[in-house]
XYZ file of C-alpha atoms in Angstrom:
176
model
C -20.142 14.458 -43.763
C -16.402 14.291 -43.926
C -16.072 17.582 -41.781
C -18.117 15.910 -39.030
C -15.898 12.745 -39.027
C -12.819 14.728 -38.860
C -14.349 16.986 -35.927
C -15.526 13.801 -34.292
C -11.811 12.294 -34.490
C -10.282 15.505 -33.399
C -12.598 15.437 -30.257
C -11.819 11.743 -29.521
C -8.077 12.284 -29.611
C -8.308 15.521 -27.439
C -10.265 13.502 -24.901
C -7.861 10.564 -25.015
C -5.047 12.888 -24.792
C -6.435 14.792 -21.900
C -7.168 11.288 -20.082
C -3.574 10.092 -20.893
C -2.054 13.162 -19.449
C -3.840 12.285 -16.193
C -3.488 8.647 -15.849
C -4.278 7.069 -12.614
C -0.451 6.608 -11.839
C 0.606 10.207 -11.694
C 1.917 10.866 -8.257
C 3.581 13.774 -6.330
C 7.424 13.227 -6.579
C 7.527 12.492 -2.888
C 5.555 9.296 -3.444
C 7.353 8.021 -6.515
C 8.716 5.181 -4.552
C 5.038 3.616 -4.483
C 4.403 3.813 -8.121
C 5.319 0.145 -8.646
C 3.390 -1.042 -5.670
C 0.022 0.281 -7.419
C -2.554 -2.501 -7.996
C -3.579 -5.719 -6.317
C -1.201 -8.068 -4.540
C -1.460 -11.282 -2.276
C 0.836 -12.855 -0.035
C 0.686 -16.558 1.160
C 2.069 -16.826 4.775
C 4.327 -19.493 5.919
C 2.664 -21.261 8.621
C 3.481 -24.401 10.351
C 2.414 -27.673 8.759
C -1.331 -28.728 9.703
C -2.260 -24.963 10.557
C -4.738 -22.918 8.731
C -3.489 -21.103 5.661
C -3.270 -17.319 5.854
C -3.614 -15.347 2.697
C -3.314 -11.382 2.679
C -4.802 -9.480 -0.443
C -3.927 -6.017 -0.533
C -4.705 -2.920 -2.988
C -2.590 0.139 -3.327
C -4.384 2.937 -5.232
C -3.607 6.465 -6.061
C -5.654 8.794 -4.064
C -6.354 12.636 -3.565
C -5.161 13.557 -7.268
C -1.835 11.892 -6.677
C -1.208 13.668 -3.377
C -1.642 10.382 -1.357
C -1.723 6.520 -1.526
C -4.736 4.589 -0.078
C -3.898 1.082 0.700
C -6.410 -1.632 2.096
C -5.943 -5.307 2.787
C -7.799 -8.202 4.327
C -6.485 -11.340 5.603
C -8.410 -14.673 5.001
C -11.400 -12.945 3.206
C -12.036 -10.445 5.994
C -11.054 -12.058 9.301
C -8.906 -9.009 9.867
C -8.274 -6.145 7.596
C -7.090 -2.496 7.462
C -6.848 0.692 5.495
C -4.154 3.296 5.334
C -3.679 6.717 3.865
C 0.237 7.545 3.098
C 1.061 11.328 2.125
C 3.778 13.870 2.346
C 3.626 15.954 5.404
C 5.460 19.342 4.157
C 5.752 20.664 7.683
C 7.371 17.439 8.906
C 9.313 17.134 5.434
C 8.411 13.467 5.789
C 6.030 10.736 4.455
C 3.512 9.949 7.021
C 0.679 7.476 7.293
C -2.330 6.423 9.267
C -3.323 2.699 9.493
C -6.903 1.863 10.853
C -7.981 -1.888 11.340
C -10.831 -3.982 11.883
C -9.263 -5.181 15.280
C -10.091 -1.711 16.495
C -6.334 -0.491 16.892
C -4.837 2.013 14.616
C -1.272 3.149 14.072
C 0.415 6.197 12.859
C 3.942 6.373 11.560
C 6.617 7.571 9.052
C 8.220 6.335 6.070
C 11.808 6.751 5.176
C 12.725 6.071 1.488
C 16.087 4.250 1.258
C 16.281 3.739 -2.494
C 13.847 4.176 -5.610
C 12.626 0.404 -4.717
C 13.124 0.313 -0.717
C 11.393 2.055 1.950
C 11.170 1.196 5.845
C 8.215 2.213 7.867
C 8.207 2.943 11.700
C 4.652 2.921 13.566
C 3.255 3.752 16.823
C 0.604 1.514 17.761
C -2.611 2.651 19.701
C -5.133 0.195 21.082
C -3.464 -3.235 20.488
C -4.818 -6.082 22.608
C -1.884 -8.100 22.012
C 0.329 -5.680 23.761
C 2.081 -4.421 20.444
C 3.270 -0.735 20.946
C 5.516 -0.345 17.568
C 6.129 -1.929 14.241
C 8.984 -1.576 11.974
C 8.799 -2.846 8.326
C 11.094 -2.879 5.324
C 9.745 -3.186 1.824
C 11.612 -3.812 -1.385
C 10.113 -4.090 -4.783
C 12.285 -6.188 -7.132
C 11.347 -8.455 -10.216
C 7.787 -7.567 -10.270
C 7.406 -8.826 -6.581
C 7.534 -6.991 -3.236
C 9.089 -8.395 -0.184
C 8.154 -7.095 3.448
C 10.032 -7.989 6.626
C 8.262 -6.900 9.660
C 9.134 -6.664 13.519
C 6.851 -5.977 16.404
C 7.667 -4.417 19.810
C 5.456 -6.710 21.674
C 5.323 -6.385 25.712
C 8.687 -4.622 25.500
C 10.762 -7.057 23.066
C 11.297 -6.944 19.429
C 9.928 -10.046 17.672
C 12.043 -11.962 14.997
C 11.297 -10.242 11.634
C 8.682 -12.018 9.651
C 8.928 -12.078 5.875
C 6.287 -12.070 3.237
C 6.518 -12.064 -0.404
C 3.720 -10.210 -2.430
C 2.965 -11.285 -6.024
C 0.224 -9.396 -8.475
C -3.223 -10.770 -7.895
C -6.501 -10.513 -9.363
C -8.348 -11.082 -6.205
C -10.417 -8.576 -4.143
C -10.098 -7.106 -0.576
C -13.082 -8.330 1.478
C -14.438 -6.990 4.848
C -17.008 -8.984 6.708
């Protein structure tokens, strides 16, 4: 009986070790900047007094065996949402992404890593009914939060940057 216990223990340790060496946070080196972003997040937007609150819930996940990052988010439990896939394009030697929305438009863009905690995204927008043709956003991870500052090229003029602070969340992304 002792032999079987030892064999069982060895199999358990082997299984655990195999699992631990391929944890869900292993990412290709080009995607390393996103490792702290993995998980669930929420931001409560600043809105003028008396206006409806706006809350964004987002999930960042390792995808395609660590070759990509999949994100999805929803605002106010599905009033608006989107999903993106971020990956390294070896031909372009750049991080690229596609973002698809429930509003019927999509974007494609590039990401430039500025530091181990910062990156900037540049997007080309297709199909926006609001006249937005480009988006530029800066993200910075610090002290367990990430701050995003976003500007939009709307009807030929850049908007003033909007800033949002995302904190860890247990809420789920919802689509209607």
